[in-house]
């Protein structure tokens, strides 16, 4: 059966784990179509390529001399490739054909073959019942955010729902190595027994073309659907095994985590809907797309920002615009004036952060202008999203310790890391995807193999596997010694 586009990081890209990370520090250190309208972008700025609007090919490596702009271009090109019509099915987008995590990490049997629709706990009849005359295209029962392990409640009192998926390259590796089985996954699943991958397979890694996604979705009423502000899909949601609800869902965020030959620690980027939330330093600002903020109520005078309160809508603002750790709102007011010696406040770090933010602001403006100038080339809705964070390590350094990190050192998505924008208990600014996705094992003395950068393995449910104490031979291509 062809895959119905059930869309599935974490930063805790959050990006792709769904449990809290350890608070202990890591001790180791295609051409453009003719007559394409060009956007008005200042000369010398970080610009988008018009060819990206119709190119479904994901970039394989960061271009150029690896400037800040090169990394931001890499990720916007990736984002625009993912939202191209899927090959053979113009009613789906490319990312909607990827395998959701629940099609891999199952309780028994075998993972769903690539290209087929994975089963869910909602009945076939429920899934196929039309929402607004459309077949549901997304299933999710995930409401808790990574890191905080708490849900985000929007202003209408609805939970935000999350989904995770991988491309075929990552799917092939996970299934070939049988890492969906507990004994094979070993320490990749916290507290799990099994193969000691750290000592036996220290170089086990995702392939260089692997990409993982995590998306966030808010339930839309008819006004939200007709507003044209969101990428909308008909979906089925389920809360704690309860009844299945058929709803319209609007995309509010997307983490894109990419591995390339030169960056084995992966490149961790996050995109958001531009109306998600204002900056904490300017909460009186109007939503850039008009209408209302998705997760901030300017009329609420008693609301506490970025704090989970059970059963109540969250009041969300962005603590560090573009993930710049040297500006914005600091933990306990510990800003650069109070503590100029902290890493984020050192002159070299502040310069790097400012360059990253400038490149991000420039590429966002360039892409948005380009989309608006070419409405027949790509759905104009994508101009309503922006890159808000992107982090990687210098020369692909592993493990990804703080001093080797570059880009948005406080990258966070307000719809995915709402309550941990400055970290979890005992972790302070700067805090980002790599604060959790750090290869740290169950003890400070143990580092996981590079595949451990992903937290997908927190979803392992199937017992057994690898009874002979070794990964299957089908995993050999993913070991550096082979």
Short mmCIF file of C-alpha atoms in Angstrom, two decimals:
data_model
loop_
_atom_site.label_atom_id
_atom_site.label_comp_id
_atom_site.label_asym_id
_atom_site.label_seq_id
_atom_site.Cartn_x
_atom_site.Cartn_y
_atom_site.Cartn_z
CA UNK A 1 0.00 0.00 0.00
CA UNK A 2 1.50 3.38 -0.92
CA UNK A 3 2.47 5.45 2.05
CA UNK A 4 -0.19 7.90 3.12
CA UNK A 5 1.75 10.95 4.18
CA UNK A 6 1.66 10.50 7.89
CA UNK A 7 4.11 13.09 9.06
CA UNK A 8 6.07 12.55 12.05
CA UNK A 9 13.19 16.11 15.82
CA UNK A 10 15.08 17.32 19.88
CA UNK A 11 16.27 19.68 20.72
CA UNK A 12 15.98 18.33 22.57
CA UNK A 13 15.88 19.24 17.98
CA UNK A 14 15.31 18.59 21.34
CA UNK A 15 15.63 17.74 18.32
CA UNK A 16 14.47 14.27 18.25
CA UNK A 17 14.23 12.86 21.69
CA UNK A 18 11.14 13.00 23.85
CA UNK A 19 12.56 12.66 27.32
CA UNK A 20 14.62 14.93 29.48
CA UNK A 21 18.34 14.94 28.86
CA UNK A 22 20.99 14.61 31.48
CA UNK A 23 21.94 17.84 33.18
CA UNK A 24 25.52 16.68 33.65
CA UNK A 25 28.10 18.32 31.41
CA UNK A 26 29.97 16.29 28.80
CA UNK A 27 33.52 15.82 29.90
CA UNK A 28 35.08 15.24 26.45
CA UNK A 29 36.08 17.73 24.81
CA UNK A 30 18.72 21.92 -10.15
CA UNK A 31 18.87 25.10 -12.65
CA UNK A 32 16.44 27.95 -12.03
CA UNK A 33 13.31 28.00 -14.19
CA UNK A 34 13.31 30.73 -16.86
CA UNK A 35 11.88 34.15 -16.02
CA UNK A 36 12.14 33.48 -12.31
CA UNK A 37 11.50 36.76 -10.52
CA UNK A 38 14.37 37.85 -8.29
CA UNK A 39 13.89 39.25 -4.84
CA UNK A 40 15.26 42.62 -3.87
CA UNK A 41 18.07 41.72 -1.49
CA UNK A 42 20.97 44.00 -0.56
CA UNK A 43 24.23 43.26 -2.35
CA UNK A 44 26.58 41.20 -0.22
CA UNK A 45 23.82 39.85 2.00
CA UNK A 46 23.20 36.16 2.67
CA UNK A 47 20.93 35.40 -0.28
CA UNK A 48 18.74 32.51 -1.42
CA UNK A 49 19.14 30.87 -4.83
CA UNK A 50 15.97 31.09 -7.00
CA UNK A 51 16.62 27.49 -8.11
CA UNK A 52 15.75 26.29 -4.60
CA UNK A 53 12.06 27.12 -5.17
CA UNK A 54 11.66 24.17 -7.58
CA UNK A 55 14.50 21.86 -6.58
CA UNK A 56 13.56 18.71 -4.66
CA UNK A 57 17.16 17.56 -4.18
CA UNK A 58 18.51 17.89 -0.68
CA UNK A 59 21.99 19.42 -0.49
CA UNK A 60 24.65 16.87 0.42
CA UNK A 61 27.20 19.19 2.00
CA UNK A 62 27.62 22.73 3.31
CA UNK A 63 28.79 24.84 0.34
CA UNK A 64 31.63 27.29 -0.01
CA UNK A 65 34.09 28.13 2.73
CA UNK A 66 31.73 27.19 5.55
CA UNK A 67 30.86 30.76 6.46
CA UNK A 68 27.88 31.49 8.67
CA UNK A 69 25.90 32.24 5.51
CA UNK A 70 26.88 28.89 3.98
CA UNK A 71 25.27 27.00 6.87
CA UNK A 72 22.09 29.08 6.77
CA UNK A 73 21.85 28.59 2.98
CA UNK A 74 22.33 24.85 3.42
CA UNK A 75 19.38 24.63 5.76
CA UNK A 76 17.00 26.89 3.82
CA UNK A 77 17.80 24.90 0.67
CA UNK A 78 17.01 21.75 2.66
CA UNK A 79 13.72 23.15 3.93
CA UNK A 80 12.57 24.19 0.44
CA UNK A 81 13.54 20.78 -0.97
CA UNK A 82 11.47 19.04 1.68
CA UNK A 83 8.32 20.99 0.76
CA UNK A 84 8.50 20.16 -2.96
CA UNK A 85 5.79 17.84 -4.40
CA UNK A 86 6.73 14.21 -3.89
CA UNK A 87 7.86 12.25 -6.92
CA UNK A 88 4.86 10.51 -8.47
CA UNK A 89 2.35 12.17 -6.14
CA UNK A 90 1.90 15.96 -6.42
CA UNK A 91 -0.64 15.82 -3.58
CA UNK A 92 2.09 15.02 -1.09
CA UNK A 93 5.16 16.95 -0.13
CA UNK A 94 8.50 15.20 -0.04
CA UNK A 95 8.80 15.20 3.73
CA UNK A 96 5.32 13.69 4.05
CA UNK A 97 6.53 10.46 2.45
CA UNK A 98 9.23 9.84 5.05
CA UNK A 99 8.86 7.11 7.64
CA UNK A 100 7.43 8.19 11.00
CA UNK A 101 9.14 6.86 14.08
CA UNK A 102 6.19 4.66 15.03
CA UNK A 103 6.67 2.73 11.77
CA UNK A 104 10.17 1.70 12.93
CA UNK A 105 10.05 1.38 16.70
CA UNK A 106 7.33 -1.23 17.19
CA UNK A 107 6.53 -3.72 19.92
CA UNK A 108 6.79 -6.87 17.80
CA UNK A 109 7.04 -8.07 14.20
CA UNK A 110 9.11 -6.04 11.76
CA UNK A 111 9.23 -2.32 10.95
CA UNK A 112 6.90 -1.10 8.24
CA UNK A 113 8.59 -1.47 4.82
CA UNK A 114 9.67 1.80 3.27
CA UNK A 115 6.87 3.24 1.10
CA UNK A 116 4.07 1.63 3.06
CA UNK A 117 1.73 3.15 5.62
CA UNK A 118 2.50 2.17 9.22
CA UNK A 119 -0.40 1.11 11.42
CA UNK A 120 -1.51 3.22 14.38
CA UNK A 121 -3.76 2.66 17.36
CA UNK A 122 -6.55 4.54 15.54
CA UNK A 123 -8.76 2.33 13.40
CA UNK A 124 -8.47 2.26 9.62
CA UNK A 125 -12.01 3.59 9.38
CA UNK A 126 -11.20 6.56 11.59
CA UNK A 127 -8.04 7.38 9.68
CA UNK A 128 -9.82 7.30 6.33
CA UNK A 129 -12.80 9.41 7.33
CA UNK A 130 -12.50 12.74 5.58
CA UNK A 131 -11.75 15.95 7.42
CA UNK A 132 -13.13 18.82 5.35
CA UNK A 133 -13.49 16.34 2.50
CA UNK A 134 -9.84 15.25 2.68
CA UNK A 135 -8.14 12.03 3.68
CA UNK A 136 -6.16 12.46 6.92
CA UNK A 137 -2.46 12.97 6.26
CA UNK A 138 -0.96 12.99 9.72
CA UNK A 139 -1.28 10.92 12.87
CA UNK A 140 0.15 11.95 16.21
CA UNK A 141 -0.31 11.04 19.83
CA UNK A 142 2.76 12.91 21.12
CA UNK A 143 2.06 15.96 23.26
CA UNK A 144 5.03 16.16 25.62
CA UNK A 145 8.00 18.31 24.70
CA UNK A 146 11.56 17.11 24.86
CA UNK A 147 13.56 18.18 27.86
CA UNK A 148 10.66 19.50 29.91
CA UNK A 149 8.45 16.41 29.40
CA UNK A 150 5.48 18.80 29.50
CA UNK A 151 2.79 19.68 26.91
CA UNK A 152 2.34 23.03 25.19
CA UNK A 153 -1.26 24.28 25.39
CA UNK A 154 -2.29 26.92 22.86
CA UNK A 155 -4.54 29.92 23.50
CA UNK A 156 -7.66 27.91 22.61
CA UNK A 157 -6.80 25.26 25.17
CA UNK A 158 -5.65 22.65 22.63
CA UNK A 159 -2.47 20.64 22.96
CA UNK A 160 0.26 21.07 20.35
CA UNK A 161 1.07 17.71 18.74
CA UNK A 162 4.47 16.45 17.60
CA UNK A 163 5.71 13.96 15.03
CA UNK A 164 9.09 12.49 14.11
CA UNK A 165 10.28 10.93 10.83
CA UNK A 166 13.43 9.93 8.97
CA UNK A 167 14.50 9.80 5.32
CA UNK A 168 15.19 6.50 3.57
CA UNK A 169 18.92 6.69 4.23
CA UNK A 170 18.39 6.81 7.99
CA UNK A 171 15.58 4.23 7.82
CA UNK A 172 17.82 1.76 5.99
CA UNK A 173 20.53 2.08 8.63
CA UNK A 174 18.19 1.73 11.61
CA UNK A 175 16.53 -1.37 10.20
CA UNK A 176 19.71 -2.97 8.79
CA UNK A 177 21.34 -2.71 12.21
CA UNK A 178 18.13 -3.79 13.96
CA UNK A 179 18.45 -0.86 16.35
CA UNK A 180 14.70 -1.05 16.95
CA UNK A 181 15.39 -4.09 19.15
CA UNK A 182 16.42 -3.48 22.73
CA UNK A 183 19.41 -5.82 22.90
CA UNK A 184 20.86 -4.36 19.68
CA UNK A 185 20.20 -0.78 20.78
CA UNK A 186 22.02 -1.34 24.06
CA UNK A 187 22.88 1.91 25.81
CA UNK A 188 21.24 4.02 23.09
CA UNK A 189 18.10 3.45 25.14
CA UNK A 190 18.72 4.96 28.59
CA UNK A 191 18.86 2.33 31.32
CA UNK A 192 18.74 -0.52 28.81
CA UNK A 193 20.89 -3.64 28.82
CA UNK A 194 22.30 -5.26 25.70
CA UNK A 195 25.32 -4.93 23.46
CA UNK A 196 27.95 -2.58 24.81
CA UNK A 197 28.01 -0.48 21.66
CA UNK A 198 30.35 2.04 23.25
CA UNK A 199 33.26 -0.40 23.39
CA UNK A 200 32.33 -2.91 20.70
CA UNK A 201 31.08 -0.51 18.00
CA UNK A 202 32.49 2.90 18.95
CA UNK A 203 32.26 4.18 15.36
CA UNK A 204 28.66 3.14 14.67
CA UNK A 205 27.07 6.14 12.96
CA UNK A 206 24.19 7.27 10.80
CA UNK A 207 25.04 7.41 7.07
CA UNK A 208 26.27 10.73 5.69
CA UNK A 209 22.98 11.33 3.87
CA UNK A 210 20.75 10.75 6.91
CA UNK A 211 18.14 13.36 7.83
CA UNK A 212 15.77 13.35 10.78
CA UNK A 213 12.74 15.60 11.18
CA UNK A 214 10.56 16.67 14.04
CA UNK A 215 7.45 18.74 13.43
CA UNK A 216 4.97 20.58 15.65
CA UNK A 217 1.29 21.14 14.82
CA UNK A 218 -1.54 23.15 16.32
CA UNK A 219 -5.24 22.29 15.99
CA UNK A 220 -6.91 24.85 13.72
CA UNK A 221 -10.51 26.01 13.64
CA UNK A 222 -12.12 26.98 10.31
CA UNK A 223 -10.90 30.56 10.65
CA UNK A 224 -7.35 29.33 11.09
CA UNK A 225 -7.59 27.08 8.05
CA UNK A 226 -9.09 29.80 5.84
CA UNK A 227 -6.57 32.43 7.00
CA UNK A 228 -3.94 31.12 4.58
CA UNK A 229 -1.29 31.65 7.22
CA UNK A 230 -0.40 28.00 7.81
CA UNK A 231 0.58 24.89 5.93
CA UNK A 232 -2.50 22.81 6.79
CA UNK A 233 -3.10 19.06 6.73
CA UNK A 234 -6.13 17.02 7.78
CA UNK A 235 -5.05 14.77 10.60
CA UNK A 236 -5.93 12.33 13.34
CA UNK A 237 -4.79 13.01 16.88
CA UNK A 238 -5.06 10.85 19.95
CA UNK A 239 -4.39 11.76 23.56
CA UNK A 240 -3.18 9.10 25.98
CA UNK A 241 -4.84 6.22 24.13
CA UNK A 242 -8.21 7.96 24.16
CA UNK A 243 -10.58 8.52 21.26
CA UNK A 244 -9.21 9.49 17.87
CA UNK A 245 -10.08 13.03 16.80
CA UNK A 246 -10.21 14.18 13.18
CA UNK A 247 -8.93 17.73 12.94
CA UNK A 248 -7.15 20.24 10.74
CA UNK A 249 -3.56 20.80 11.79
CA UNK A 250 -1.37 23.81 11.09
CA UNK A 251 2.42 23.50 10.99
CA UNK A 252 4.07 25.60 13.67
CA UNK A 253 7.64 24.26 13.68
CA UNK A 254 10.14 21.93 12.08
CA UNK A 255 13.52 20.66 13.21
CA UNK A 256 15.82 19.47 10.40
CA UNK A 257 18.83 17.46 11.52
CA UNK A 258 21.26 16.59 8.73
CA UNK A 259 24.43 14.52 8.61
CA UNK A 260 27.05 15.25 5.96
CA UNK A 261 30.53 13.82 5.32
CA UNK A 262 32.21 16.87 6.87
CA UNK A 263 29.84 17.20 9.81
CA UNK A 264 29.47 13.88 11.65
CA UNK A 265 28.10 15.72 14.70
CA UNK A 266 25.20 16.70 12.43
CA UNK A 267 23.79 20.14 11.64
CA UNK A 268 20.83 21.04 13.82
CA UNK A 269 18.40 23.63 12.43
CA UNK A 270 14.93 24.71 13.46
CA UNK A 271 12.19 26.62 11.63
CA UNK A 272 9.09 28.28 13.06
CA UNK A 273 5.88 29.92 12.00
CA UNK A 274 6.52 33.66 12.14
CA UNK A 275 3.46 34.28 14.33
CA UNK A 276 4.42 31.81 17.03
CA UNK A 277 5.61 34.20 19.72
CA UNK A 278 7.17 37.64 20.25
CA UNK A 279 10.62 38.22 21.67
CA UNK A 280 10.59 38.41 25.44
CA UNK A 281 12.33 41.76 25.18
CA UNK A 282 9.52 43.20 22.99
CA UNK A 283 6.24 41.49 23.86
CA UNK A 284 4.25 44.53 22.70
CA UNK A 285 5.31 43.86 19.09
CA UNK A 286 2.46 42.91 16.73
CA UNK A 287 2.52 39.54 14.93
CA UNK A 288 4.48 40.01 11.66
CA UNK A 289 1.79 38.25 9.59
CA UNK A 290 -1.11 40.10 11.20
CA UNK A 291 -3.80 38.42 13.21
CA UNK A 292 -2.82 37.05 16.60
CA UNK A 293 0.19 35.35 18.09
CA UNK A 294 -0.11 31.56 18.19
CA UNK A 295 1.15 31.19 21.74
CA UNK A 296 1.11 34.65 23.34
CA UNK A 297 -1.85 36.61 24.68
CA UNK A 298 -1.03 40.33 25.01
CA UNK A 299 -4.21 40.90 27.04
CA UNK A 300 -3.14 38.59 29.85
CA UNK A 301 -1.59 40.64 32.62
CA UNK A 302 -1.26 37.79 35.12
CA UNK A 303 0.36 35.23 32.79
CA UNK A 304 3.88 34.02 33.53
CA UNK A 305 5.95 33.54 30.41
CA UNK A 306 7.51 30.22 29.39
CA UNK A 307 6.25 28.43 32.47
CA UNK A 308 4.12 25.30 32.30
CA UNK A 309 0.87 25.46 34.25
CA UNK A 310 -1.30 22.37 34.08
CA UNK A 311 -4.51 22.86 32.12
CA UNK A 312 -3.74 26.47 31.23
CA UNK A 313 -2.68 28.02 27.92
CA UNK A 314 1.01 28.83 27.88
CA UNK A 315 2.27 32.39 27.58
CA UNK A 316 5.26 32.06 25.27
CA UNK A 317 7.98 34.47 24.23
CA UNK A 318 11.38 33.97 22.62
CA UNK A 319 14.24 34.33 25.07
CA UNK A 320 17.16 34.46 22.60
CA UNK A 321 16.34 35.70 19.06
CA UNK A 322 18.22 33.66 16.42
CA UNK A 323 19.60 31.64 19.31
CA UNK A 324 22.10 34.35 20.22
CA UNK A 325 23.23 33.49 23.74
CA UNK A 326 24.70 36.94 24.33
CA UNK A 327 21.41 38.81 23.95
CA UNK A 328 17.87 38.39 25.17
CA UNK A 329 16.70 36.98 28.46
CA UNK A 330 19.17 35.22 30.72
CA UNK A 331 18.64 32.72 33.54
CA UNK A 332 18.20 34.59 36.82
CA UNK A 333 19.26 37.80 35.09
CA UNK A 334 22.78 36.45 34.64
CA UNK A 335 23.43 38.51 31.50
CA UNK A 336 26.73 39.71 30.06
CA UNK A 337 26.82 42.75 32.30
CA UNK A 338 26.40 40.62 35.39
CA UNK A 339 28.81 37.91 34.24
CA UNK A 340 31.02 39.05 31.34
CA UNK A 341 33.33 36.06 31.71
CA UNK A 342 30.79 33.40 30.80
CA UNK A 343 31.44 31.70 27.43
CA UNK A 344 28.54 33.36 25.62
CA UNK A 345 29.80 36.80 26.66
CA UNK A 346 33.41 36.46 25.58
CA UNK A 347 34.27 38.81 22.71
CA UNK A 348 35.09 36.05 20.22
CA UNK A 349 31.88 34.17 21.02
CA UNK A 350 29.75 37.31 20.84
CA UNK A 351 31.25 38.13 17.42
CA UNK A 352 30.48 34.63 16.14
CA UNK A 353 26.92 34.80 17.47
CA UNK A 354 26.31 38.21 15.90
CA UNK A 355 27.57 36.95 12.52
CA UNK A 356 25.31 33.90 12.73
CA UNK A 357 22.27 36.03 13.60
CA UNK A 358 22.98 38.53 10.79
CA UNK A 359 23.27 35.73 8.23
CA UNK A 360 20.05 34.15 9.50
CA UNK A 361 18.10 37.41 9.35
CA UNK A 362 19.39 38.07 5.84
CA UNK A 363 18.61 34.63 4.42
CA UNK A 364 15.12 34.70 5.98
CA UNK A 365 14.37 38.04 4.31
CA UNK A 366 15.80 36.78 1.00
CA UNK A 367 13.75 33.56 0.98
CA UNK A 368 10.54 35.30 2.01
CA UNK A 369 10.94 37.96 -0.72
CA UNK A 370 11.79 35.30 -3.31
CA UNK A 371 8.70 33.21 -2.49
CA UNK A 372 6.43 36.24 -2.55
CA UNK A 373 7.88 37.28 -5.94
CA UNK A 374 7.25 33.81 -7.43
CA UNK A 375 3.79 32.65 -6.32
CA UNK A 376 3.42 30.30 -9.32
CA UNK A 377 6.66 28.51 -8.46
CA UNK A 378 6.00 27.54 -4.87
CA UNK A 379 3.20 27.75 -2.33
CA UNK A 380 3.37 31.26 -0.87
CA UNK A 381 2.61 29.87 2.59
CA UNK A 382 6.28 29.00 3.02
CA UNK A 383 7.08 32.70 3.27
CA UNK A 384 5.31 32.50 6.64
CA UNK A 385 8.10 30.40 8.15
CA UNK A 386 11.61 31.34 9.14
CA UNK A 387 14.87 29.83 10.30
CA UNK A 388 15.30 30.63 13.99
CA UNK A 389 18.28 28.49 14.98
CA UNK A 390 21.14 26.47 13.50
CA UNK A 391 24.04 24.88 15.35
CA UNK A 392 26.98 22.61 14.44
CA UNK A 393 30.55 21.97 15.55
CA UNK A 394 33.78 23.33 14.10
CA UNK A 395 35.25 20.79 11.68
CA UNK A 396 32.56 18.33 12.78
CA UNK A 397 34.17 17.86 16.18
CA UNK A 398 32.97 14.90 18.26
CA UNK A 399 31.83 14.82 20.98
CA UNK A 400 30.12 18.19 20.43
CA UNK A 401 31.38 19.99 23.52
CA UNK A 402 30.38 23.63 24.00
CA UNK A 403 33.62 25.33 23.00
CA UNK A 404 33.54 23.51 19.62
CA UNK A 405 29.98 24.59 18.83
CA UNK A 406 29.17 27.24 16.25
CA UNK A 407 26.02 29.10 15.22
CA UNK A 408 23.02 29.46 17.51
CA UNK A 409 24.37 28.45 20.89
CA UNK A 410 20.94 29.07 22.46
CA UNK A 411 18.88 27.68 19.58
CA UNK A 412 15.36 26.79 20.68
CA UNK A 413 11.98 26.48 19.00
CA UNK A 414 9.21 28.18 20.96
CA UNK A 415 6.75 25.45 19.94
CA UNK A 416 9.10 22.59 20.81
CA UNK A 417 11.43 23.79 23.56
CA UNK A 418 9.04 26.28 25.11
CA UNK A 419 9.99 25.65 28.70
CA UNK A 420 13.70 24.86 28.33
CA UNK A 421 14.94 27.80 26.24
CA UNK A 422 17.63 28.29 28.84
CA UNK A 423 18.00 24.63 29.69
CA UNK A 424 16.75 22.30 32.35
CA UNK A 425 17.65 22.22 36.02
CA UNK A 426 21.35 22.88 36.66
CA UNK A 427 21.98 23.82 33.01
CA UNK A 428 22.26 27.48 32.16
CA UNK A 429 22.81 29.62 29.09
CA UNK A 430 23.95 28.73 26.45
CA UNK A 431 21.70 25.73 25.83
CA UNK A 432 20.77 24.09 22.50
CA UNK A 433 20.24 20.74 20.75
CA UNK A 434 23.80 19.64 21.41
CA UNK A 435 23.36 20.16 25.12
CA UNK A 436 21.28 16.98 25.13
CA UNK A 437 22.44 15.29 21.91
CA UNK A 438 25.97 15.03 23.19
CA UNK A 439 26.84 11.30 22.95
CA UNK A 440 26.91 11.04 26.71
CA UNK A 441 26.08 7.61 28.05
CA UNK A 442 24.61 6.62 31.36
CA UNK A 443 27.75 7.70 33.23
CA UNK A 444 30.16 10.59 32.83
CA UNK A 445 32.86 8.12 31.87
CA UNK A 446 30.95 6.62 28.94
CA UNK A 447 30.49 8.14 25.51
CA UNK A 448 28.01 6.58 23.09
CA UNK A 449 29.03 5.91 19.47
CA UNK A 450 28.12 8.78 17.08
CA UNK A 451 24.73 7.22 16.30
CA UNK A 452 23.88 8.12 19.89
CA UNK A 453 23.56 11.77 18.88
CA UNK A 454 20.03 10.80 17.87
CA UNK A 455 17.44 10.25 20.58
CA UNK A 456 15.12 8.21 18.37
CA UNK A 457 16.19 5.18 20.36
CA UNK A 458 14.23 6.38 23.37
CA UNK A 459 11.29 4.91 21.40
CA UNK A 460 12.65 1.34 21.37
CA UNK A 461 9.93 -1.07 22.51
CA UNK A 462 10.82 -4.50 21.09
CA UNK A 463 12.79 -6.77 23.42
CA UNK A 464 15.59 -9.10 22.39
CA UNK A 465 17.65 -9.11 19.21
CA UNK A 466 21.36 -9.62 18.64
CA UNK A 467 21.35 -12.67 20.90
CA UNK A 468 24.86 -13.63 19.75
CA UNK A 469 26.21 -10.38 21.15
CA UNK A 470 26.85 -8.83 17.75
CA UNK A 471 25.01 -6.55 15.38
CA UNK A 472 23.76 -8.30 12.21
CA UNK A 473 26.12 -8.43 9.24
CA UNK A 474 23.69 -6.17 7.37
CA UNK A 475 24.96 -3.44 9.66
CA UNK A 476 28.56 -3.72 8.45
CA UNK A 477 28.29 -0.88 5.88
CA UNK A 478 27.63 1.51 8.76
CA UNK A 479 30.80 0.62 10.66
CA UNK A 480 33.85 2.66 9.75
CA UNK A 481 36.08 -0.43 9.71
CA UNK A 482 34.06 -1.91 6.83
#
